[in-house]
Every structure is written in C-alpha cells, then in structure tokens.
PDB file of C-alpha atoms in Angstrom:
ATOM      1  CA  UNK S   1     -16.670  -8.162 179.442  1.00 57.00           C
ATOM      2  CA  UNK S   2     -19.466  -6.244 177.671  1.00 65.00           C
ATOM      3  CA  UNK S   3     -19.261  -3.477 180.274  1.00 62.00           C
ATOM      4  CA  UNK S   4     -15.509  -3.092 179.731  1.00 67.00           C
ATOM      5  CA  UNK S   5     -15.943  -3.091 175.963  1.00 67.00           C
ATOM      6  CA  UNK S   6     -18.603  -0.396 176.259  1.00 65.00           C
ATOM      7  CA  UNK S   7     -16.274   1.636 178.482  1.00 66.00           C
ATOM      8  CA  UNK S   8     -13.377   1.469 176.012  1.00 66.00           C
ATOM      9  CA  UNK S   9     -15.780   2.255 173.153  1.00 72.00           C
ATOM     10  CA  UNK S  10     -16.783   5.383 175.038  1.00 68.00           C
ATOM     11  CA  UNK S  11     -13.101   6.277 175.486  1.00 66.00           C
ATOM     12  CA  UNK S  12     -12.639   5.853 171.719  1.00 64.00           C
ATOM     13  CA  UNK S  13     -15.589   8.164 170.978  1.00 70.00           C
ATOM     14  CA  UNK S  14     -14.345  10.799 173.423  1.00 66.00           C
ATOM     15  CA  UNK S  15     -10.869  10.538 171.924  1.00 62.00           C
ATOM     16  CA  UNK S  16     -12.225  11.005 168.398  1.00 60.00           C
ATOM     17  CA  UNK S  17     -14.337  13.990 169.419  1.00 59.00           C
ATOM     18  CA  UNK S  18     -11.457  15.621 171.253  1.00 61.00           C
ATOM     19  CA  UNK S  19      -9.000  14.981 168.443  1.00 58.00           C
ATOM     20  CA  UNK S  20     -11.244  16.214 165.618  1.00 56.00           C
ATOM     21  CA  UNK S  21     -11.387  19.604 167.325  1.00 56.00           C
ATOM     22  CA  UNK S  22      -7.834  19.995 166.024  1.00 58.00           C
ATOM     23  CA  UNK S  23      -8.568  18.753 162.503  1.00 57.00           C
ATOM     24  CA  UNK S  24      -7.021  21.872 160.954  1.00 60.00           C
ATOM     25  CA  UNK S  25      -3.805  21.124 162.839  1.00 64.00           C
ATOM     26  CA  UNK S  26      -3.863  17.634 161.307  1.00 59.00           C
ATOM     27  CA  UNK S  27      -4.441  19.054 157.843  1.00 61.00           C
ATOM     28  CA  UNK S  28      -1.546  21.502 158.227  1.00 66.00           C
ATOM     29  CA  UNK S  29       0.660  18.723 159.569  1.00 64.00           C
ATOM     30  CA  UNK S  30      -0.192  16.445 156.637  1.00 62.00           C
ATOM     31  CA  UNK S  31       0.638  19.214 154.144  1.00 63.00           C
ATOM     32  CA  UNK S  32       3.810  20.051 156.058  1.00 65.00           C
ATOM     33  CA  UNK S  33       4.924  16.421 155.906  1.00 66.00           C
ATOM     34  CA  UNK S  34       5.373  16.827 152.140  1.00 69.00           C
ATOM     35  CA  UNK S  35       8.230  19.307 152.583  1.00 75.00           C
ATOM     36  CA  UNK S  36      10.859  16.799 153.827  1.00 76.00           C
ATOM     37  CA  UNK S  37       9.768  14.464 151.034  1.00 76.00           C
ATOM     38  CA  UNK S  38      10.284  17.163 148.409  1.00 78.00           C
ATOM     39  CA  UNK S  39      13.749  17.825 149.844  1.00 81.00           C
ATOM     40  CA  UNK S  40      14.510  14.097 149.617  1.00 81.00           C
ATOM     41  CA  UNK S  41      13.349  14.022 146.002  1.00 81.00           C
ATOM     42  CA  UNK S  42      15.740  16.841 145.049  1.00 82.00           C
ATOM     43  CA  UNK S  43      18.608  15.381 147.103  1.00 85.00           C
ATOM     44  CA  UNK S  44      18.325  11.886 145.663  1.00 84.00           C
ATOM     45  CA  UNK S  45      17.727  13.348 142.224  1.00 84.00           C
ATOM     46  CA  UNK S  46      21.218  14.852 142.470  1.00 86.00           C
ATOM     47  CA  UNK S  47      22.651  11.515 143.661  1.00 85.00           C
ATOM     48  CA  UNK S  48      21.079   9.601 140.767  1.00 87.00           C
ATOM     49  CA  UNK S  49      21.976  12.211 138.173  1.00 86.00           C
ATOM     50  CA  UNK S  50      25.185  10.380 137.230  1.00 84.00           C
ATOM     51  CA  UNK S  51      24.229   6.830 138.199  1.00 85.00           C
ATOM     52  CA  UNK S  52      21.233   4.583 137.659  1.00 86.00           C
ATOM     53  CA  UNK S  53      21.339   2.720 140.971  1.00 88.00           C
ATOM     54  CA  UNK S  54      22.406   3.338 144.560  1.00 87.00           C
ATOM     55  CA  UNK S  55      22.800   0.055 146.361  1.00 84.00           C
ATOM     56  CA  UNK S  56      19.748  -1.947 145.315  1.00 86.00           C
ATOM     57  CA  UNK S  57      17.666   1.178 144.631  1.00 89.00           C
ATOM     58  CA  UNK S  58      16.739   2.978 141.452  1.00 88.00           C
ATOM     59  CA  UNK S  59      15.559   6.577 141.671  1.00 88.00           C
ATOM     60  CA  UNK S  60      11.936   5.404 141.425  1.00 86.00           C
ATOM     61  CA  UNK S  61      12.282   2.829 144.193  1.00 88.00           C
ATOM     62  CA  UNK S  62      14.154   5.328 146.404  1.00 89.00           C
ATOM     63  CA  UNK S  63      11.372   7.905 146.056  1.00 88.00           C
ATOM     64  CA  UNK S  64       8.790   5.156 146.623  1.00 87.00           C
ATOM     65  CA  UNK S  65      10.640   4.311 149.835  1.00 91.00           C
ATOM     66  CA  UNK S  66      10.445   7.869 151.170  1.00 90.00           C
ATOM     67  CA  UNK S  67       6.803   8.298 150.144  1.00 87.00           C
ATOM     68  CA  UNK S  68       5.920   5.134 152.069  1.00 89.00           C
ATOM     69  CA  UNK S  69       8.006   6.301 155.042  1.00 91.00           C
ATOM     70  CA  UNK S  70       6.071   9.581 155.024  1.00 85.00           C
ATOM     71  CA  UNK S  71       2.702   7.816 154.846  1.00 85.00           C
ATOM     72  CA  UNK S  72       3.606   5.310 157.550  1.00 90.00           C
ATOM     73  CA  UNK S  73       4.863   8.071 159.813  1.00 87.00           C
ATOM     74  CA  UNK S  74       1.718  10.119 159.219  1.00 81.00           C
ATOM     75  CA  UNK S  75      -0.715   7.294 159.916  1.00 84.00           C
ATOM     76  CA  UNK S  76       0.986   5.400 162.760  1.00 89.00           C
ATOM     77  CA  UNK S  77       3.393   7.650 164.675  1.00 88.00           C
ATOM     78  CA  UNK S  78       2.117   8.782 168.098  1.00 87.00           C
ATOM     79  CA  UNK S  79       1.531  12.539 168.312  1.00 81.00           C
ATOM     80  CA  UNK S  80       2.437  14.088 171.664  1.00 83.00           C
ATOM     81  CA  UNK S  81       1.349  10.877 173.438  1.00 88.00           C
ATOM     82  CA  UNK S  82       4.547  10.765 175.490  1.00 91.00           C
ATOM     83  CA  UNK S  83       4.089  14.316 176.800  1.00 91.00           C
ATOM     84  CA  UNK S  84       0.367  13.762 177.403  1.00 90.00           C
ATOM     85  CA  UNK S  85       1.058  10.645 179.472  1.00 93.00           C
ATOM     86  CA  UNK S  86       3.864  12.384 181.365  1.00 92.00           C
ATOM     87  CA  UNK S  87       1.530  15.309 182.062  1.00 92.00           C
ATOM     88  CA  UNK S  88      -1.191  13.004 183.385  1.00 91.00           C
ATOM     89  CA  UNK S  89       1.322  11.373 185.736  1.00 91.00           C
ATOM     90  CA  UNK S  90       2.730  14.683 186.980  1.00 88.00           C
ATOM     91  CA  UNK S  91      -0.651  16.396 187.411  1.00 87.00           C
ATOM     92  CA  UNK S  92      -2.259  13.421 189.134  1.00 87.00           C
ATOM     93  CA  UNK S  93      -4.769  12.915 186.326  1.00 86.00           C
ATOM     94  CA  UNK S  94      -4.065   9.182 186.248  1.00 89.00           C
ATOM     95  CA  UNK S  95      -6.134   9.010 189.437  1.00 86.00           C
ATOM     96  CA  UNK S  96      -9.233   9.331 187.261  1.00 84.00           C
ATOM     97  CA  UNK S  97      -8.255   6.137 185.456  1.00 83.00           C
ATOM     98  CA  UNK S  98      -7.118   4.298 188.580  1.00 83.00           C
ATOM     99  CA  UNK S  99     -10.569   4.785 190.104  1.00 81.00           C
ATOM    100  CA  UNK S 100     -12.252   3.174 187.091  1.00 80.00           C
ATOM    101  CA  UNK S 101     -12.136  -0.433 185.818  1.00 79.00           C
ATOM    102  CA  UNK S 102      -9.649   0.629 183.139  1.00 83.00           C
ATOM    103  CA  UNK S 103      -6.170  -0.605 182.354  1.00 87.00           C
ATOM    104  CA  UNK S 104      -4.091   2.528 181.828  1.00 92.00           C
ATOM    105  CA  UNK S 105      -2.038   1.072 178.970  1.00 93.00           C
ATOM    106  CA  UNK S 106      -5.204  -0.071 177.188  1.00 90.00           C
ATOM    107  CA  UNK S 107      -6.828   3.298 177.874  1.00 89.00           C
ATOM    108  CA  UNK S 108      -3.904   5.162 176.292  1.00 92.00           C
ATOM    109  CA  UNK S 109      -3.799   2.729 173.362  1.00 93.00           C
ATOM    110  CA  UNK S 110      -7.471   3.403 172.588  1.00 89.00           C
ATOM    111  CA  UNK S 111      -6.737   7.148 172.655  1.00 89.00           C
ATOM    112  CA  UNK S 112      -3.781   6.538 170.332  1.00 91.00           C
ATOM    113  CA  UNK S 113      -6.080   4.649 167.926  1.00 88.00           C
ATOM    114  CA  UNK S 114      -8.654   7.444 168.036  1.00 85.00           C
ATOM    115  CA  UNK S 115      -6.014  10.053 167.194  1.00 83.00           C
ATOM    116  CA  UNK S 116      -4.652   7.960 164.318  1.00 84.00           C
ATOM    117  CA  UNK S 117      -8.181   7.336 162.965  1.00 82.00           C
ATOM    118  CA  UNK S 118      -8.976  11.049 163.095  1.00 78.00           C
ATOM    119  CA  UNK S 119      -5.723  11.908 161.345  1.00 78.00           C
ATOM    120  CA  UNK S 120      -6.418   9.360 158.607  1.00 77.00           C
ATOM    121  CA  UNK S 121      -9.872  10.845 158.049  1.00 75.00           C
ATOM    122  CA  UNK S 122      -8.437  14.347 157.647  1.00 74.00           C
ATOM    123  CA  UNK S 123      -5.164  13.591 155.845  1.00 73.00           C
ATOM    124  CA  UNK S 124      -6.134  10.709 153.550  1.00 74.00           C
ATOM    125  CA  UNK S 125      -7.406  12.928 150.714  1.00 76.00           C
ATOM    126  CA  UNK S 126      -4.394  15.292 150.460  1.00 76.00           C
ATOM    127  CA  UNK S 127      -2.026  12.321 150.706  1.00 76.00           C
ATOM    128  CA  UNK S 128      -3.938  10.494 147.975  1.00 78.00           C
ATOM    129  CA  UNK S 129      -3.843  13.556 145.707  1.00 80.00           C
ATOM    130  CA  UNK S 130      -0.118  13.949 146.324  1.00 76.00           C
ATOM    131  CA  UNK S 131       0.518  10.299 145.426  1.00 75.00           C
ATOM    132  CA  UNK S 132      -1.409  10.783 142.174  1.00 80.00           C
ATOM    133  CA  UNK S 133       0.759  13.778 141.330  1.00 78.00           C
ATOM    134  CA  UNK S 134       4.010  11.866 141.885  1.00 74.00           C
ATOM    135  CA  UNK S 135       2.872   8.471 140.603  1.00 74.00           C
ATOM    136  CA  UNK S 136       5.419   8.530 137.771  1.00 73.00           C
ATOM    137  CA  UNK S 137       8.148   8.424 140.435  1.00 70.00           C
ATOM    138  CA  UNK S 138       6.763   5.266 142.029  1.00 71.00           C
ATOM    139  CA  UNK S 139       8.019   1.747 141.465  1.00 67.00           C
ATOM    140  CA  UNK S 140       5.350  -0.951 141.248  1.00 62.00           C
ATOM    141  CA  UNK S 141       5.520  -4.072 143.423  1.00 64.00           C
ATOM    142  CA  UNK S 142       3.009  -6.937 142.921  1.00 62.00           C
ATOM    143  CA  UNK S 143       0.544  -6.535 145.801  1.00 63.00           C
ATOM    144  CA  UNK S 144      -0.285 -10.243 145.971  1.00 61.00           C
ATOM    145  CA  UNK S 145       3.268 -11.168 146.957  1.00 70.00           C
ATOM    146  CA  UNK S 146       3.660  -8.606 149.751  1.00 78.00           C
ATOM    147  CA  UNK S 147       0.131  -7.899 151.067  1.00 84.00           C
ATOM    148  CA  UNK S 148      -0.023 -10.280 154.054  1.00 90.00           C
ATOM    149  CA  UNK S 149       3.523  -9.707 155.375  1.00 92.00           C
ATOM    150  CA  UNK S 150       3.092  -5.963 154.825  1.00 92.00           C
ATOM    151  CA  UNK S 151      -0.118  -5.925 156.890  1.00 93.00           C
ATOM    152  CA  UNK S 152       1.592  -7.882 159.681  1.00 95.00           C
ATOM    153  CA  UNK S 153       4.555  -5.514 159.616  1.00 96.00           C
ATOM    154  CA  UNK S 154       2.267  -2.442 159.630  1.00 95.00           C
ATOM    155  CA  UNK S 155       0.314  -3.677 162.653  1.00 96.00           C
ATOM    156  CA  UNK S 156       3.608  -4.485 164.348  1.00 97.00           C
ATOM    157  CA  UNK S 157       4.939  -1.027 163.515  1.00 97.00           C
ATOM    158  CA  UNK S 158       1.953   0.725 165.102  1.00 96.00           C
ATOM    159  CA  UNK S 159       2.121  -1.428 168.246  1.00 97.00           C
ATOM    160  CA  UNK S 160       5.872  -0.988 168.608  1.00 98.00           C
ATOM    161  CA  UNK S 161       5.750   2.777 168.138  1.00 96.00           C
ATOM    162  CA  UNK S 162       3.000   3.129 170.721  1.00 97.00           C
ATOM    163  CA  UNK S 163       4.707   0.859 173.259  1.00 97.00           C
ATOM    164  CA  UNK S 164       8.084   2.577 172.907  1.00 97.00           C
ATOM    165  CA  UNK S 165       6.406   5.969 173.330  1.00 96.00           C
ATOM    166  CA  UNK S 166       4.445   4.714 176.339  1.00 97.00           C
ATOM    167  CA  UNK S 167       7.585   3.224 177.911  1.00 97.00           C
ATOM    168  CA  UNK S 168       9.467   6.501 177.475  1.00 96.00           C
ATOM    169  CA  UNK S 169       6.580   8.380 179.086  1.00 96.00           C
ATOM    170  CA  UNK S 170       6.726   6.100 182.143  1.00 96.00           C
ATOM    171  CA  UNK S 171       9.991   7.844 183.073  1.00 95.00           C
ATOM    172  CA  UNK S 172       7.785  10.721 184.275  1.00 94.00           C
ATOM    173  CA  UNK S 173       7.352   8.776 187.516  1.00 93.00           C
ATOM    174  CA  UNK S 174      11.003   9.554 188.298  1.00 92.00           C
ATOM    175  CA  UNK S 175      12.001  12.521 186.101  1.00 91.00           C
ATOM    176  CA  UNK S 176      10.717  16.081 186.353  1.00 89.00           C
ATOM    177  CA  UNK S 177      10.970  16.553 182.582  1.00 91.00           C
ATOM    178  CA  UNK S 178      11.170  13.804 179.963  1.00 93.00           C
ATOM    179  CA  UNK S 179      11.751  16.249 177.106  1.00 92.00           C
ATOM    180  CA  UNK S 180      15.484  15.536 176.817  1.00 93.00           C
ATOM    181  CA  UNK S 181      14.911  11.779 176.779  1.00 94.00           C
ATOM    182  CA  UNK S 182      12.195  12.119 174.142  1.00 93.00           C
ATOM    183  CA  UNK S 183      14.526  14.206 171.974  1.00 93.00           C
ATOM    184  CA  UNK S 184      17.336  11.631 172.243  1.00 94.00           C
ATOM    185  CA  UNK S 185      14.995   8.734 171.427  1.00 94.00           C
ATOM    186  CA  UNK S 186      13.505  10.698 168.526  1.00 91.00           C
ATOM    187  CA  UNK S 187      16.962  11.474 167.108  1.00 92.00           C
ATOM    188  CA  UNK S 188      18.176   7.881 167.350  1.00 94.00           C
ATOM    189  CA  UNK S 189      14.889   6.650 165.880  1.00 93.00           C
ATOM    190  CA  UNK S 190      15.290   8.886 162.829  1.00 90.00           C
ATOM    191  CA  UNK S 191      18.890   7.838 162.262  1.00 90.00           C
ATOM    192  CA  UNK S 192      18.572   4.109 163.020  1.00 93.00           C
ATOM    193  CA  UNK S 193      14.973   3.734 161.866  1.00 93.00           C
ATOM    194  CA  UNK S 194      15.404   4.513 158.188  1.00 92.00           C
ATOM    195  CA  UNK S 195      13.975   8.039 158.067  1.00 90.00           C
ATOM    196  CA  UNK S 196      17.087   9.633 156.588  1.00 89.00           C
ATOM    197  CA  UNK S 197      18.160   6.797 154.276  1.00 90.00           C
ATOM    198  CA  UNK S 198      17.212   3.140 153.724  1.00 94.00           C
ATOM    199  CA  UNK S 199      19.165   1.011 156.169  1.00 95.00           C
ATOM    200  CA  UNK S 200      20.156  -1.531 153.532  1.00 93.00           C
ATOM    201  CA  UNK S 201      22.460   0.997 151.838  1.00 92.00           C
ATOM    202  CA  UNK S 202      24.704   0.787 154.924  1.00 94.00           C
ATOM    203  CA  UNK S 203      27.730  -1.529 155.102  1.00 94.00           C
ATOM    204  CA  UNK S 204      26.663  -5.074 156.132  1.00 94.00           C
ATOM    205  CA  UNK S 205      27.984  -4.803 159.703  1.00 95.00           C
ATOM    206  CA  UNK S 206      26.184  -1.525 160.412  1.00 95.00           C
ATOM    207  CA  UNK S 207      23.037  -2.886 158.778  1.00 95.00           C
ATOM    208  CA  UNK S 208      23.126  -5.955 161.044  1.00 95.00           C
ATOM    209  CA  UNK S 209      23.510  -3.744 164.119  1.00 96.00           C
ATOM    210  CA  UNK S 210      20.536  -1.594 163.077  1.00 96.00           C
ATOM    211  CA  UNK S 211      18.392  -4.670 162.426  1.00 96.00           C
ATOM    212  CA  UNK S 212      19.132  -5.926 165.945  1.00 96.00           C
ATOM    213  CA  UNK S 213      17.669  -2.719 167.430  1.00 96.00           C
ATOM    214  CA  UNK S 214      13.949  -1.935 167.778  1.00 97.00           C
ATOM    215  CA  UNK S 215      14.077   1.320 165.789  1.00 97.00           C
ATOM    216  CA  UNK S 216      14.399  -0.451 162.421  1.00 97.00           C
ATOM    217  CA  UNK S 217      11.056  -2.188 162.963  1.00 97.00           C
ATOM    218  CA  UNK S 218       9.108   1.034 163.381  1.00 96.00           C
ATOM    219  CA  UNK S 219       9.476   2.360 159.827  1.00 95.00           C
ATOM    220  CA  UNK S 220      12.245   0.798 157.738  1.00 96.00           C
ATOM    221  CA  UNK S 221      11.124  -2.812 158.105  1.00 97.00           C
ATOM    222  CA  UNK S 222       7.440  -2.463 157.050  1.00 96.00           C
ATOM    223  CA  UNK S 223       8.413  -0.245 154.104  1.00 94.00           C
ATOM    224  CA  UNK S 224      11.140  -2.671 152.997  1.00 94.00           C
ATOM    225  CA  UNK S 225       8.610  -5.517 153.181  1.00 94.00           C
ATOM    226  CA  UNK S 226       6.096  -3.534 151.114  1.00 91.00           C
ATOM    227  CA  UNK S 227       8.744  -2.821 148.457  1.00 89.00           C
ATOM    228  CA  UNK S 228       9.710  -6.489 148.276  1.00 87.00           C
ATOM    229  CA  UNK S 229      13.222  -5.839 149.632  1.00 90.00           C
ATOM    230  CA  UNK S 230      12.902  -8.589 152.240  1.00 90.00           C
ATOM    231  CA  UNK S 231      11.868 -12.093 151.283  1.00 87.00           C
ATOM    232  CA  UNK S 232      12.096 -15.650 152.549  1.00 89.00           C
ATOM    233  CA  UNK S 233      14.188 -16.195 155.672  1.00 91.00           C
ATOM    234  CA  UNK S 234      15.065 -12.489 156.042  1.00 92.00           C
ATOM    235  CA  UNK S 235      11.350 -11.630 156.062  1.00 94.00           C
ATOM    236  CA  UNK S 236      10.437 -14.256 158.670  1.00 94.00           C
ATOM    237  CA  UNK S 237      13.372 -13.304 160.886  1.00 96.00           C
ATOM    238  CA  UNK S 238      12.346  -9.658 160.617  1.00 96.00           C
ATOM    239  CA  UNK S 239       8.761 -10.393 161.642  1.00 96.00           C
ATOM    240  CA  UNK S 240       9.988 -12.458 164.590  1.00 97.00           C
ATOM    241  CA  UNK S 241      12.323  -9.657 165.700  1.00 98.00           C
ATOM    242  CA  UNK S 242       9.597  -7.052 165.356  1.00 98.00           C
ATOM    243  CA  UNK S 243       7.170  -9.026 167.498  1.00 96.00           C
ATOM    244  CA  UNK S 244       9.946  -9.869 169.959  1.00 98.00           C
ATOM    245  CA  UNK S 245      10.462  -6.152 170.548  1.00 98.00           C
ATOM    246  CA  UNK S 246       6.702  -5.634 170.873  1.00 98.00           C
ATOM    247  CA  UNK S 247       6.582  -8.273 173.609  1.00 98.00           C
ATOM    248  CA  UNK S 248       9.685  -6.834 175.271  1.00 98.00           C
ATOM    249  CA  UNK S 249       8.361  -3.282 175.454  1.00 98.00           C
ATOM    250  CA  UNK S 250       4.918  -4.451 176.571  1.00 97.00           C
ATOM    251  CA  UNK S 251       6.431  -6.302 179.534  1.00 98.00           C
ATOM    252  CA  UNK S 252       8.906  -3.492 180.224  1.00 97.00           C
ATOM    253  CA  UNK S 253       6.136  -0.872 180.145  1.00 96.00           C
ATOM    254  CA  UNK S 254       3.981  -2.893 182.544  1.00 95.00           C
ATOM    255  CA  UNK S 255       6.926  -3.359 184.903  1.00 96.00           C
ATOM    256  CA  UNK S 256       7.683   0.390 184.859  1.00 96.00           C
ATOM    257  CA  UNK S 257       4.003   1.200 185.484  1.00 95.00           C
ATOM    258  CA  UNK S 258       3.770  -1.159 188.455  1.00 93.00           C
ATOM    259  CA  UNK S 259       7.014   0.113 189.945  1.00 92.00           C
ATOM    260  CA  UNK S 260       6.062   3.712 189.294  1.00 92.00           C
ATOM    261  CA  UNK S 261       2.720   3.310 191.056  1.00 89.00           C
ATOM    262  CA  UNK S 262       4.484   2.096 194.177  1.00 86.00           C
ATOM    263  CA  UNK S 263       6.414   5.358 194.399  1.00 80.00           C
ATOM    264  CA  UNK S 264       3.617   7.514 193.039  1.00 75.00           C
ATOM    265  CA  UNK S 265       2.291  10.381 195.116  1.00 59.00           C
ATOM    266  CA  UNK S 266      -1.004  11.736 193.815  1.00 48.00           C
ATOM    267  CA  UNK S 267      -1.057  15.500 193.528  1.00 48.00           C
ATOM    268  CA  UNK S 268      -4.434  15.989 191.898  1.00 44.00           C
ATOM    269  CA  UNK S 269      -7.349  14.241 190.212  1.00 43.00           C
TER     270      UNK S 269
END
C-alpha cells in the first residue's frame, strides 16, 4: 500500500513539474476565459435593461451564475486529457503503465489533479482580482446554508468531468481519430450543461430532460447549489443523480478499458 502511494505521489510530482512548464499558457488561458464572461455581462445587461427579473434571476444573480461557471470550468475542466489519453493508446505509450503496478484510470486521474492544481496556482490571483473588480455585480448567498452541499457537488463535478473525458478517450481503441466525437460531446455539454444559459430558465419539460442527463451535473448543478437555487428534495435528488452518473461512467470506463485491452495491439512503448 505504501509503495503504491509513493508511486502515485511520484506521478503527481512529475505531473506538476511537467504542467508548470506551461504556466504562461495557463495564465493566458485564465485571462482569455474572462472574454466570454464579459460578452455575457453585456448580453444579459441588454436583456435586463427593460425588466428586473428573468425567470428566477436578477441581473446580479445571473452575472454571479456566469462568474461561478467560469471559475468552475477553469478549476475543474480537463484540459486536453482526452487527446492525451487517445495519443497514449495510439502510440503504444500505455505499455509503460501496463508494465508498472499502476491502474491506468488512477494514473490519469492523478495527472488530471496535478494539472488542475497547477492551474489553480497560476490562475487564482488574476481570478481573485477580477472578482474584486466585479463584486458589485455579485449576489450574496449565506455560505453556512450552502457550504456542505456545494463542496459535495464540486467534488462530484470534478469526478464526473474527468470520467466522461476518460470514457470518451477510450474510443481511441477503436477509432483512428476521436476529434469529431470530442467536438460533439463538447457542444452538447455546453448547451445542456448550463454554459450558455441557466437550465432553470427553460420550460419545465426541457429542464427535466436536461436534469436527467449527465451534462447538467458538470457545471449547472454545483453552481445552482452554490447560489441556493436548489434546496430540500431537489438538492438531495440532484446529488443522488450526480453520483449515479459518476458510478455509471466509472463502470463504463473500466468496461471499455478491459474490452479495449483485449483488442489492443501495441505499436510502441
């Protein structure tokens, strides 16, 4: 057990060292992530110009929603993990992991954590400064009432995003290029995951459909919990659904890995 822990700790250190080489890329990405938010602020400013509320949102709570979406996306979304995994499968680099006492899913998850930790270290300050500059747009929610469910939803969001990315990458065992699949998943995720608009402004039937899909639990759900939009039974059902999808994609990813290995032909490593 101690030997395995030491091995994964070493993977984490290597991942951090390798990722921090690109710290300027992270800084540019964090600054660039403000641009869609600024567009959203102007767009929703026009919407709220002649009305005080849109659905259950005021202008302040709508901007708070998109700021939290931006921060969640910056700190938890996998960056190129799907293409990295697909490349390792295609180039035979997974042989290096297969020959060691490492679980490939755990190995990739540790690398995902190292990349997210490095990004947080680089991007936290500019994001904090930005939030100070726009604090008058933010709506305040009592932290004590949402802290625990928000933390659970955030952990669930990170796990679900990683597992869905990992599962998509497993298609590299059978497809020459997963780029088209990644683009489709990314597009659906942005539409059905609450990136473009909060899902609860949709008609009830469409909202129910979105909440039955895994995409809503990547970004919309944790942000809605943080803003106090989901309480009581709706909150508990949401947490159950989020962790259901985590379990589903974990099992699905393992099944795809095991099946893929049976048809895998090593070409390198």
